[in-house]
PDB file of C-alpha atoms in Angstrom:
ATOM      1  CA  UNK S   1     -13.896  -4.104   3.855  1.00 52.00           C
ATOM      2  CA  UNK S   2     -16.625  -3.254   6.448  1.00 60.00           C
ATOM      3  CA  UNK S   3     -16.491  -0.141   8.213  1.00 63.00           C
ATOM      4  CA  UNK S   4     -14.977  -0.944  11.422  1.00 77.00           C
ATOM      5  CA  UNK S   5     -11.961  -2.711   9.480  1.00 88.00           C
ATOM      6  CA  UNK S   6      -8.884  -0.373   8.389  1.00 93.00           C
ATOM      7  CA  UNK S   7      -8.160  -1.158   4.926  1.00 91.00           C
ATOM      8  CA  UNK S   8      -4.581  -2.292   2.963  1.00 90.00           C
ATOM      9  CA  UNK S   9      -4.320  -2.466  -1.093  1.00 87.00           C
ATOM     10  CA  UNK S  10      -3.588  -5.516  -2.995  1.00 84.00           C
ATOM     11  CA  UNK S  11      -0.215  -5.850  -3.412  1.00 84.00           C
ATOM     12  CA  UNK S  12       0.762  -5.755   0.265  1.00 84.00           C
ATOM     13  CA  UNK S  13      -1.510  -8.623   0.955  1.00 83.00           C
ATOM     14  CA  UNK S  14       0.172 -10.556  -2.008  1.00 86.00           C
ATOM     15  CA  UNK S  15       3.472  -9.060  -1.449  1.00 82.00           C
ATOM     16  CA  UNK S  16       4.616 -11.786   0.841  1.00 77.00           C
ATOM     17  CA  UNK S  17       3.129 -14.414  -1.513  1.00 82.00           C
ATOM     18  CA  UNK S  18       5.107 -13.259  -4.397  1.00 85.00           C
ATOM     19  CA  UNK S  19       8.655 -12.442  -2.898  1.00 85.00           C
ATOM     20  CA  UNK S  20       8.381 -16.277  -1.711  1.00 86.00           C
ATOM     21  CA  UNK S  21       7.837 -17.136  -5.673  1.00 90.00           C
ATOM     22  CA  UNK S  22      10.900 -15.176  -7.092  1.00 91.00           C
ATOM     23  CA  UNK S  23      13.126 -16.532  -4.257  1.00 91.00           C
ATOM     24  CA  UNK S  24      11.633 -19.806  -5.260  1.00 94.00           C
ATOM     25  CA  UNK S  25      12.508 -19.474  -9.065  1.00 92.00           C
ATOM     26  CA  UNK S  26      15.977 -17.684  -8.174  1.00 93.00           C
ATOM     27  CA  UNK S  27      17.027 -21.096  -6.336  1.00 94.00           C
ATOM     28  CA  UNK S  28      15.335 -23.400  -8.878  1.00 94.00           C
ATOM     29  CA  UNK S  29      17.345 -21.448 -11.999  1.00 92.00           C
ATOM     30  CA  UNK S  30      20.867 -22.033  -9.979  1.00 93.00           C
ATOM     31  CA  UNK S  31      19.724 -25.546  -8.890  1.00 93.00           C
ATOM     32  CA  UNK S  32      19.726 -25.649 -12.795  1.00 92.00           C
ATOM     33  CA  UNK S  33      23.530 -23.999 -13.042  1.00 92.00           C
ATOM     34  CA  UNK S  34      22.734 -20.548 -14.060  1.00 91.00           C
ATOM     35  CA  UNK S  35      24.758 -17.865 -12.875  1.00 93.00           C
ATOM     36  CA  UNK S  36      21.601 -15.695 -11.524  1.00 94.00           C
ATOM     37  CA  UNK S  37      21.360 -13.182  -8.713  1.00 92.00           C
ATOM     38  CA  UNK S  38      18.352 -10.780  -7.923  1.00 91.00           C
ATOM     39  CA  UNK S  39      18.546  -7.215  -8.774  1.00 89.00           C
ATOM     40  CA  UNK S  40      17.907  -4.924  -5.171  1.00 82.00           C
ATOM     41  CA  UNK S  41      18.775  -1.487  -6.644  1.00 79.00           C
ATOM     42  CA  UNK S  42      17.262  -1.062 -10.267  1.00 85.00           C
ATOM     43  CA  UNK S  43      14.854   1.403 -11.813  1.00 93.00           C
ATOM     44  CA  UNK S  44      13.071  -1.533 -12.751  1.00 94.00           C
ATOM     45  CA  UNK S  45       9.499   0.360 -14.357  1.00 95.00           C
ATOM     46  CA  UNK S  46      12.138   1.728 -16.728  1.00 95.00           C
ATOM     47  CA  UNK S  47      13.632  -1.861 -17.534  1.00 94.00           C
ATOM     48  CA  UNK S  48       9.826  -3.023 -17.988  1.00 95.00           C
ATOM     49  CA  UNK S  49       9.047  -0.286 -20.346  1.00 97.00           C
ATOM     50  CA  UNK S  50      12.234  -0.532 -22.535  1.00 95.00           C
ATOM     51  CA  UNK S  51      12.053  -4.547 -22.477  1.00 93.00           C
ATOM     52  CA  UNK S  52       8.305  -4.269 -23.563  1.00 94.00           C
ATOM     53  CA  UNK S  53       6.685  -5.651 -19.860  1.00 95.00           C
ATOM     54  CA  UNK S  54       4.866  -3.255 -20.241  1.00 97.00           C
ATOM     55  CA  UNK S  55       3.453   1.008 -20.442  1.00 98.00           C
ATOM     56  CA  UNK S  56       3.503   3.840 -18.399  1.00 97.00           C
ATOM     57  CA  UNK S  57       0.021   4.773 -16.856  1.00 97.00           C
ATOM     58  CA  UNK S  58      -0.241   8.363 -16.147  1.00 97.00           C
ATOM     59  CA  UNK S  59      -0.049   7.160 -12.280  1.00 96.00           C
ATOM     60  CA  UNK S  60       3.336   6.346 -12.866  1.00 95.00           C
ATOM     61  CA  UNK S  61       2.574   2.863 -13.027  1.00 96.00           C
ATOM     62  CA  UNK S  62       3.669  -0.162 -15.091  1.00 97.00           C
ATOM     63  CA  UNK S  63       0.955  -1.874 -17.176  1.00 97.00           C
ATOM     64  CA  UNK S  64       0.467  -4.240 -19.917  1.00 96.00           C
ATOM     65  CA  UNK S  65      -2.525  -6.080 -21.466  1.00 94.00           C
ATOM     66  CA  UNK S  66      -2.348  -9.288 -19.579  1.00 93.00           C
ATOM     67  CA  UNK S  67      -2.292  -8.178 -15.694  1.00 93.00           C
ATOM     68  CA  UNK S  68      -2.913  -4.329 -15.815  1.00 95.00           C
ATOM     69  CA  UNK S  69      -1.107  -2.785 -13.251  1.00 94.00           C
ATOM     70  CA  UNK S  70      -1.071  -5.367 -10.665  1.00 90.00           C
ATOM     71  CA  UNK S  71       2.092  -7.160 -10.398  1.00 90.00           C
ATOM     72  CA  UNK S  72       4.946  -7.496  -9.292  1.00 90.00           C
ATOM     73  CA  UNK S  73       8.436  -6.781 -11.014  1.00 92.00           C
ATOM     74  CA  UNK S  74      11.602  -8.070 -10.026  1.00 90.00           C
ATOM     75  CA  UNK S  75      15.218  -8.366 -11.807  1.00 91.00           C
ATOM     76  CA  UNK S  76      17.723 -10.864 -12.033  1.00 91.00           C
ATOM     77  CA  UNK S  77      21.218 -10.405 -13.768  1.00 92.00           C
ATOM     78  CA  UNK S  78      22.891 -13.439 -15.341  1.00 91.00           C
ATOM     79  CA  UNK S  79      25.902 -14.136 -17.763  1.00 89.00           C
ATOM     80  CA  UNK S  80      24.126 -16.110 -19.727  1.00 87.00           C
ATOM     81  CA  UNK S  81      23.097 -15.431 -22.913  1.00 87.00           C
ATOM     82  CA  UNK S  82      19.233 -14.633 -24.054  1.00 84.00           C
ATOM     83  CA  UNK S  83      17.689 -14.635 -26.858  1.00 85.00           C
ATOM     84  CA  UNK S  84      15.662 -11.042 -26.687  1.00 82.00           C
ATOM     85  CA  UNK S  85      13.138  -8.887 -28.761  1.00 83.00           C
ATOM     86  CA  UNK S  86      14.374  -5.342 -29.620  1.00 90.00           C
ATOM     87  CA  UNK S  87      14.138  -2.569 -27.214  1.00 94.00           C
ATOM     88  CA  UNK S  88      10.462  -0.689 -26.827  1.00 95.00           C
ATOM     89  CA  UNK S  89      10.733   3.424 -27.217  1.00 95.00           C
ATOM     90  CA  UNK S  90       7.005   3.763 -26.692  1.00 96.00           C
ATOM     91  CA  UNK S  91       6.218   4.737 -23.911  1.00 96.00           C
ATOM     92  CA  UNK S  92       2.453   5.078 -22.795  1.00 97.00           C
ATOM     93  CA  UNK S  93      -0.749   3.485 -24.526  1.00 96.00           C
ATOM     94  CA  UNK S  94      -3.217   5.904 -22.339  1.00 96.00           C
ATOM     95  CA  UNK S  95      -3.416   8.537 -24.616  1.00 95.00           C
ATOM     96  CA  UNK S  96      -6.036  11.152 -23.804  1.00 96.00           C
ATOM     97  CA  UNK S  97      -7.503   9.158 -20.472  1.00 97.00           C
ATOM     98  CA  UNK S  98      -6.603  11.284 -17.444  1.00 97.00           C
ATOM     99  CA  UNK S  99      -8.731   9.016 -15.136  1.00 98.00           C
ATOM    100  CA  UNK S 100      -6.209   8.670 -12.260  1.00 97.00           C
ATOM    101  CA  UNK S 101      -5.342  11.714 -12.303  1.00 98.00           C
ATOM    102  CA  UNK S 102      -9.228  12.855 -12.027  1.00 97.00           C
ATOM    103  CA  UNK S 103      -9.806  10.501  -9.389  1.00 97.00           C
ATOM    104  CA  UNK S 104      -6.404  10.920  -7.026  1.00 97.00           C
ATOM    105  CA  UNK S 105      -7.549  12.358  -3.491  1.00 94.00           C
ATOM    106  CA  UNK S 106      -4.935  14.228  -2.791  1.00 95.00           C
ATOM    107  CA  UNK S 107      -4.098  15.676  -6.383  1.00 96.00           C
ATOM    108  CA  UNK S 108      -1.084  13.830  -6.544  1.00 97.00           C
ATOM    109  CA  UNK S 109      -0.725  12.910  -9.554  1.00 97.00           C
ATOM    110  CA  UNK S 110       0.070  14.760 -12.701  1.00 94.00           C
ATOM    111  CA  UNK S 111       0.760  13.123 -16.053  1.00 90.00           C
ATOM    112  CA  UNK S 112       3.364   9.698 -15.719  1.00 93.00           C
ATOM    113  CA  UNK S 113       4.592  12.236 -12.391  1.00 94.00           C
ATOM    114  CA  UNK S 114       4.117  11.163  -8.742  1.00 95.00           C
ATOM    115  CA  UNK S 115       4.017  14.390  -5.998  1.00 96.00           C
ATOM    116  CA  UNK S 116       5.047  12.022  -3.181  1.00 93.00           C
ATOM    117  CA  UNK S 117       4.029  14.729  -0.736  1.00 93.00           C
ATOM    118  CA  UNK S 118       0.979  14.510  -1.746  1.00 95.00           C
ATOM    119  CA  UNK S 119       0.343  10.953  -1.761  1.00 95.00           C
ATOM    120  CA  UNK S 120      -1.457   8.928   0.427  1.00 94.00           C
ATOM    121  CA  UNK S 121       0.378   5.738   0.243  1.00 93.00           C
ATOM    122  CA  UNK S 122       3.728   7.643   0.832  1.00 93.00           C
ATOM    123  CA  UNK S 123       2.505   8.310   4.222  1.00 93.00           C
ATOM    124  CA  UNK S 124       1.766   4.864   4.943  1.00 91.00           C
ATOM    125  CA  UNK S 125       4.420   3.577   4.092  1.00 89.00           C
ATOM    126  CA  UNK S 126       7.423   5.677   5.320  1.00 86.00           C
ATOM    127  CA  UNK S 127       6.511   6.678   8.638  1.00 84.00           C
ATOM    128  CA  UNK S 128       6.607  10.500   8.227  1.00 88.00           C
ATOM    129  CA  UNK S 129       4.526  13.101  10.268  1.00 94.00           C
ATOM    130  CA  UNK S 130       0.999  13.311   8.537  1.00 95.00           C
ATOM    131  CA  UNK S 131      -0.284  16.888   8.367  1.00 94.00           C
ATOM    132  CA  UNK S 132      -4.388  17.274   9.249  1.00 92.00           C
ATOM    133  CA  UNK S 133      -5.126  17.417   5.225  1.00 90.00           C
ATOM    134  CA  UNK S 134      -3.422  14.141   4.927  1.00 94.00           C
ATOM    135  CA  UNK S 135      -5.393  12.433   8.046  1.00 95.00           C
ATOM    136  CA  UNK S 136      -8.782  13.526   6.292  1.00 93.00           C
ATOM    137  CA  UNK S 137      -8.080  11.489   3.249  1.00 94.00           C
ATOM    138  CA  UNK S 138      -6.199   8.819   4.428  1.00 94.00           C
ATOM    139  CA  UNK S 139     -10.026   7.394   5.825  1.00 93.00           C
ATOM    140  CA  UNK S 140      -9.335   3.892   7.697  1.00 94.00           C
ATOM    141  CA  UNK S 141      -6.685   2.987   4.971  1.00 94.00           C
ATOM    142  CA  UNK S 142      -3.588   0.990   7.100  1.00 94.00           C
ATOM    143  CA  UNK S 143      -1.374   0.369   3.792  1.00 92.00           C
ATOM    144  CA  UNK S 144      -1.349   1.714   0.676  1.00 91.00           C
ATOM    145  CA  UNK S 145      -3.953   3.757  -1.543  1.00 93.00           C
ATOM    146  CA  UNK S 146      -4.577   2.084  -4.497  1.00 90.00           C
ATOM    147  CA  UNK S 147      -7.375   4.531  -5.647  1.00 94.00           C
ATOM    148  CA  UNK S 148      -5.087   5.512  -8.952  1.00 96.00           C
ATOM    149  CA  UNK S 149      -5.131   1.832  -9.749  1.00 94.00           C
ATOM    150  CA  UNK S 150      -8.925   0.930  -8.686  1.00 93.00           C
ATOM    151  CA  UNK S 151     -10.343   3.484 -11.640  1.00 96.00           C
ATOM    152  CA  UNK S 152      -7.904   2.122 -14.423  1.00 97.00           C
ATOM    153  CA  UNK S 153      -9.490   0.979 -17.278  1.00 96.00           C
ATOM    154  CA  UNK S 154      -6.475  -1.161 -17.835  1.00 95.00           C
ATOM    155  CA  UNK S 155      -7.280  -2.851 -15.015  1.00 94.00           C
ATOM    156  CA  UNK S 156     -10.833  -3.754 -15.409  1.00 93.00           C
ATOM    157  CA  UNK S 157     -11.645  -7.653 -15.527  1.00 88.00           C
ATOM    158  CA  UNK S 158      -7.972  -8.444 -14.725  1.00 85.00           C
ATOM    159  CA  UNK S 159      -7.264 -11.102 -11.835  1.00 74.00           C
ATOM    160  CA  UNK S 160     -10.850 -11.578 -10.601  1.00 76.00           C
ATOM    161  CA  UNK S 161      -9.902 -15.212  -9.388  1.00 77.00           C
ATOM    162  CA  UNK S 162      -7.020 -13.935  -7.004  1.00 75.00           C
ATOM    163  CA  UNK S 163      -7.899 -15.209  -3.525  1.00 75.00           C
ATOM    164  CA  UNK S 164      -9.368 -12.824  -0.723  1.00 79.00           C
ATOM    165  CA  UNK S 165      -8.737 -12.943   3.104  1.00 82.00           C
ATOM    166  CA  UNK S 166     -10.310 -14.747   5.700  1.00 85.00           C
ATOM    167  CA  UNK S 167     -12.360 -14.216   8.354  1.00 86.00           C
ATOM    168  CA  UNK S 168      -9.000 -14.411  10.714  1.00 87.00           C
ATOM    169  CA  UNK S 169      -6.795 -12.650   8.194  1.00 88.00           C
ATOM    170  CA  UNK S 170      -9.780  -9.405   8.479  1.00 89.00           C
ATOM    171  CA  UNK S 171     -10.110  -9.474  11.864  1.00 90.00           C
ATOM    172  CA  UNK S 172      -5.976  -8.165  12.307  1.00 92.00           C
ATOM    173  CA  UNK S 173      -7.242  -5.137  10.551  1.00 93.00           C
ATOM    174  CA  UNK S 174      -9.336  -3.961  13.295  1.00 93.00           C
ATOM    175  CA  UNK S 175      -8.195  -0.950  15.080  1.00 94.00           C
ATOM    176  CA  UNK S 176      -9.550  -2.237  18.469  1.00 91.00           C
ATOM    177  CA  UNK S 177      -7.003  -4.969  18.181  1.00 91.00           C
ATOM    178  CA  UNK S 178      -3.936  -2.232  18.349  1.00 93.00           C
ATOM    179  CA  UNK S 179      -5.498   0.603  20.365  1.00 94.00           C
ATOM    180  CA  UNK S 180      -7.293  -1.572  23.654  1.00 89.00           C
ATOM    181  CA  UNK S 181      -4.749  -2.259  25.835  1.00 78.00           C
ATOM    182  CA  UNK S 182      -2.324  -1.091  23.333  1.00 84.00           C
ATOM    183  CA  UNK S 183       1.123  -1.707  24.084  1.00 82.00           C
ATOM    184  CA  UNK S 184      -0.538  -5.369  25.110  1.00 82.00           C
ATOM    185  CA  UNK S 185      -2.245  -5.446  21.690  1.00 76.00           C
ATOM    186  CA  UNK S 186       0.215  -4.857  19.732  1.00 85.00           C
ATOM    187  CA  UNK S 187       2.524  -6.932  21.044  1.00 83.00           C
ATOM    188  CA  UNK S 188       0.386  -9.677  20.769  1.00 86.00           C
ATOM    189  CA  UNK S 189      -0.799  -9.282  16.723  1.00 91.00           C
ATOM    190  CA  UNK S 190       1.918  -7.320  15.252  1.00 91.00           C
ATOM    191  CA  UNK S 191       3.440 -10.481  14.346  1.00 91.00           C
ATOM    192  CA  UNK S 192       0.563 -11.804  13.226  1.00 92.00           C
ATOM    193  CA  UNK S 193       0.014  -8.889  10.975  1.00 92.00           C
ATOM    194  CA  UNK S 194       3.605  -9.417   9.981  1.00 90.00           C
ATOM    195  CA  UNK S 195       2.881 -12.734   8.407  1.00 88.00           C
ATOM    196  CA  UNK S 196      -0.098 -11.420   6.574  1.00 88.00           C
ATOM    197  CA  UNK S 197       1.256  -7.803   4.712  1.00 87.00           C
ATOM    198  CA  UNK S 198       5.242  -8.447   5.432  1.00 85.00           C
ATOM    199  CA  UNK S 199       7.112  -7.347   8.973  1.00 87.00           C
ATOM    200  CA  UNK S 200       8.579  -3.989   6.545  1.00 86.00           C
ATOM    201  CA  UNK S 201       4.862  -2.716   6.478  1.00 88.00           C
ATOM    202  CA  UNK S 202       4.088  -4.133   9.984  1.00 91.00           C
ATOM    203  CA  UNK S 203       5.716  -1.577  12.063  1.00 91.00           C
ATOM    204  CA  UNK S 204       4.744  -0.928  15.827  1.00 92.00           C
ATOM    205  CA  UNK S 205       4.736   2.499  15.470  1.00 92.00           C
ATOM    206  CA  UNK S 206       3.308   2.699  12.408  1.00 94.00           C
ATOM    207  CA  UNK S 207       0.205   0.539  12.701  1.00 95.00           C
ATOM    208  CA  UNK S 208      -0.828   2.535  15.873  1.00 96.00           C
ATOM    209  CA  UNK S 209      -0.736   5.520  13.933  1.00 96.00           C
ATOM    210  CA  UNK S 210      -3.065   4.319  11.354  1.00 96.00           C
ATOM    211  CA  UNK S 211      -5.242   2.778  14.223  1.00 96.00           C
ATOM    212  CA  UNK S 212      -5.577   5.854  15.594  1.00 97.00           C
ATOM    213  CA  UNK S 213      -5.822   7.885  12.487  1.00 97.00           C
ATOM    214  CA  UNK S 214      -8.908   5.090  11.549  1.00 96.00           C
ATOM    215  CA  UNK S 215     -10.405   5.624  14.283  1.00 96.00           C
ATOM    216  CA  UNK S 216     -11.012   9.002  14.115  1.00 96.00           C
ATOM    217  CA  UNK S 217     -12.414   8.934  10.521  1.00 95.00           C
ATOM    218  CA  UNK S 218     -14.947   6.621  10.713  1.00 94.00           C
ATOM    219  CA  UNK S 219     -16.072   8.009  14.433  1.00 94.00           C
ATOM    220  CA  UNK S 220     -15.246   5.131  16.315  1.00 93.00           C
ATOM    221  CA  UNK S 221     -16.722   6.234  19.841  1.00 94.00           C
ATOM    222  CA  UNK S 222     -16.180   2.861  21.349  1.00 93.00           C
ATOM    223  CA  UNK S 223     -12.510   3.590  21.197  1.00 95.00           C
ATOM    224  CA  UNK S 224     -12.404   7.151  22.782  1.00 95.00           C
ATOM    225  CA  UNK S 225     -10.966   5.859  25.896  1.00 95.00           C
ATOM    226  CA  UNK S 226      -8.015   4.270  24.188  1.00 95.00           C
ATOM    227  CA  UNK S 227      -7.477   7.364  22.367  1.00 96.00           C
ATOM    228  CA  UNK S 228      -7.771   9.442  25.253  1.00 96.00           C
ATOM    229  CA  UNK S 229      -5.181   6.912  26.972  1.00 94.00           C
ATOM    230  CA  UNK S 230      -2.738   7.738  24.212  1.00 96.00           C
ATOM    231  CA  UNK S 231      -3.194  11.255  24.556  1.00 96.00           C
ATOM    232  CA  UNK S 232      -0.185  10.604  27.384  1.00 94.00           C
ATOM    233  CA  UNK S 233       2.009   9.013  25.388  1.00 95.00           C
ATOM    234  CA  UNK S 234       5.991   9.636  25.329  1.00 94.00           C
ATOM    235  CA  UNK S 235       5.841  10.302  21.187  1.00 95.00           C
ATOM    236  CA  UNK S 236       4.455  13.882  20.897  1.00 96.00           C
ATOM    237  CA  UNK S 237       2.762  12.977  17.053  1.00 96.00           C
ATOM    238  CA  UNK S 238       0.946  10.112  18.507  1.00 96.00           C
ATOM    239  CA  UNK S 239      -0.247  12.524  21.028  1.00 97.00           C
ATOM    240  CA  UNK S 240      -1.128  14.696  18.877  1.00 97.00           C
ATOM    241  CA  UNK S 241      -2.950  12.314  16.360  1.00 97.00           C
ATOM    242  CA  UNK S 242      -4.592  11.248  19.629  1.00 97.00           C
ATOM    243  CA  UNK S 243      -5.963  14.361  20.456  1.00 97.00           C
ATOM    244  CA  UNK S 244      -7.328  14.967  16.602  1.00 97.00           C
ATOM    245  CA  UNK S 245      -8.569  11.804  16.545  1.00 97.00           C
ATOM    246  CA  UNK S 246     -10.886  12.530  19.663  1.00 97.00           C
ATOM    247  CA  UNK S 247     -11.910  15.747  18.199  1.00 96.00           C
ATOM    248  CA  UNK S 248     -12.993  14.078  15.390  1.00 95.00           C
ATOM    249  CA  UNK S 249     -15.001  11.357  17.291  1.00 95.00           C
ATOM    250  CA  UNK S 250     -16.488  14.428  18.903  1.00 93.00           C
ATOM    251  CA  UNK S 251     -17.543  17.206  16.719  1.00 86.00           C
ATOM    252  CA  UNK S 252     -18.842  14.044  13.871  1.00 67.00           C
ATOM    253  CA  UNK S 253     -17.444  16.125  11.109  1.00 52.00           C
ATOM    254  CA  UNK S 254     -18.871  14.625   8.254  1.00 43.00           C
ATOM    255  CA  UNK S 255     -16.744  16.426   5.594  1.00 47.00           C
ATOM    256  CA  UNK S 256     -14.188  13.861   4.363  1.00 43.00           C
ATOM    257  CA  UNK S 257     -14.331  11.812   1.132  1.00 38.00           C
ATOM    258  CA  UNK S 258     -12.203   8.458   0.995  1.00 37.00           C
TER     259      UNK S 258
END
């Protein structure tokens, strides 16, 4: 990603992709008779480990030889019978590598444990108020971290042939697009975005926050105005992201690392 674009991990660009496949082979196995339903509430890394999918990583992660850590896992229940190999009891192949953890920016990882409050994809993803420590390392990320993930050796050399976006796919990740004009703007792409990462992700409220939060970490003085704007806003944490963001635009602290 260039600098001006905010950035989103992997799986949230492929997420829609991939929920359209299982729905996809859910209808095609009852098309063939089978009793089959999808799974919604399932601790489904621990049916992966036990069923041999796959380890634990140390990032709390799912991985196995063929794909690393990136996929997806879903569950289906059926009455039909399977033949099956016997359960797995191991449970991690990482051994002594403490990579992730090393490399986390926010320390939030300890071995096969996840501190969500610590965690910069948590943040993303659910909305909550991000304290000043968070904002530093969160850089011009919209969705998602992925830095855990990026450093894996299990992951090195894995899906290199996976498409990438295009030109009009990148250009919804510009912050300009949601903070100019901004209840216009988002309005008007929201939706798009929708269609690209999945409307769950795609929140109003949310992508502003990350627009402004991105805009403040890589010093985008062309937006000060629109930040200054939203420095009268009704929601008092967008007003007061605001105002951080314009101190940060102004002062050019130089001291985070994302």
């Amino acid at each position: 990603f260039k600098k001006e674009e905010m950035s989103i991990s992997p799986y949230y660009f492929f997420s829609n992709i991939y929920y359209q496949k299982m729905n996809m082979v859910l209808e095609e196995l009852k098309g063939k008779g089978f009793k089959v339903n999808k799974i919604d509430q399932a601790h489904l890394k621990t049916l992966a480990n036990l069923s041999g999918i796959g380890y634990y990583g140390k990032n709390s992660i799912i991985h196995n030889d063929e794909f690393g850590s990136q996929m997806f896992l879903y569950a289906f229940a059926t009455d039909e019978l399977l033949e099956w190999d016997e359960i797995n009891y191991k449970l991690s192949d990482c051994e002594d590598c403490t990579i992730c953890v090393e490399s986390c920016p926010n320390k939030a990882l300890e071995d096969y444990k996840l501190i969500r409050e610590k965690c910069i994809r948590n943040y993303t993803l659910e909305g909550k108020y991000i304290p000043d420590k968070i904002r530093d390392t969160l850089g011009s990320r919209l969705i998602g971290c992925d830095k855990c993930q990026t450093v894996c050796p299990k992951n090195f050399g894995k899906n290199e042939d996976l498409p990438i976006m295009n030109i009009q796919e990148r250009e919804l990740l510009l912050p300009d697009l949601y903070l100019k004009n901004w209840e216009k703007g988002l309005k008007t792409h929201i939706r798009k975005l929708g269609d690209l990462i999945g409307y769950n992700y795609a929140r109003t409220n949310r992508v502003l926050v990350q627009s402004i939060i991105s805009a403040g970490n890589i010093r985008n003085k062309d937006l000060t105005n629109e930040l200054k704007t939203l420095q009268k806003h009704q929601d008092k944490n967008i007003v007061q992201y605001s105002n951080w963001a314009v101190r940060k635009i102004n002062n050019g602290s130089d001291k985070n690392e994302y």
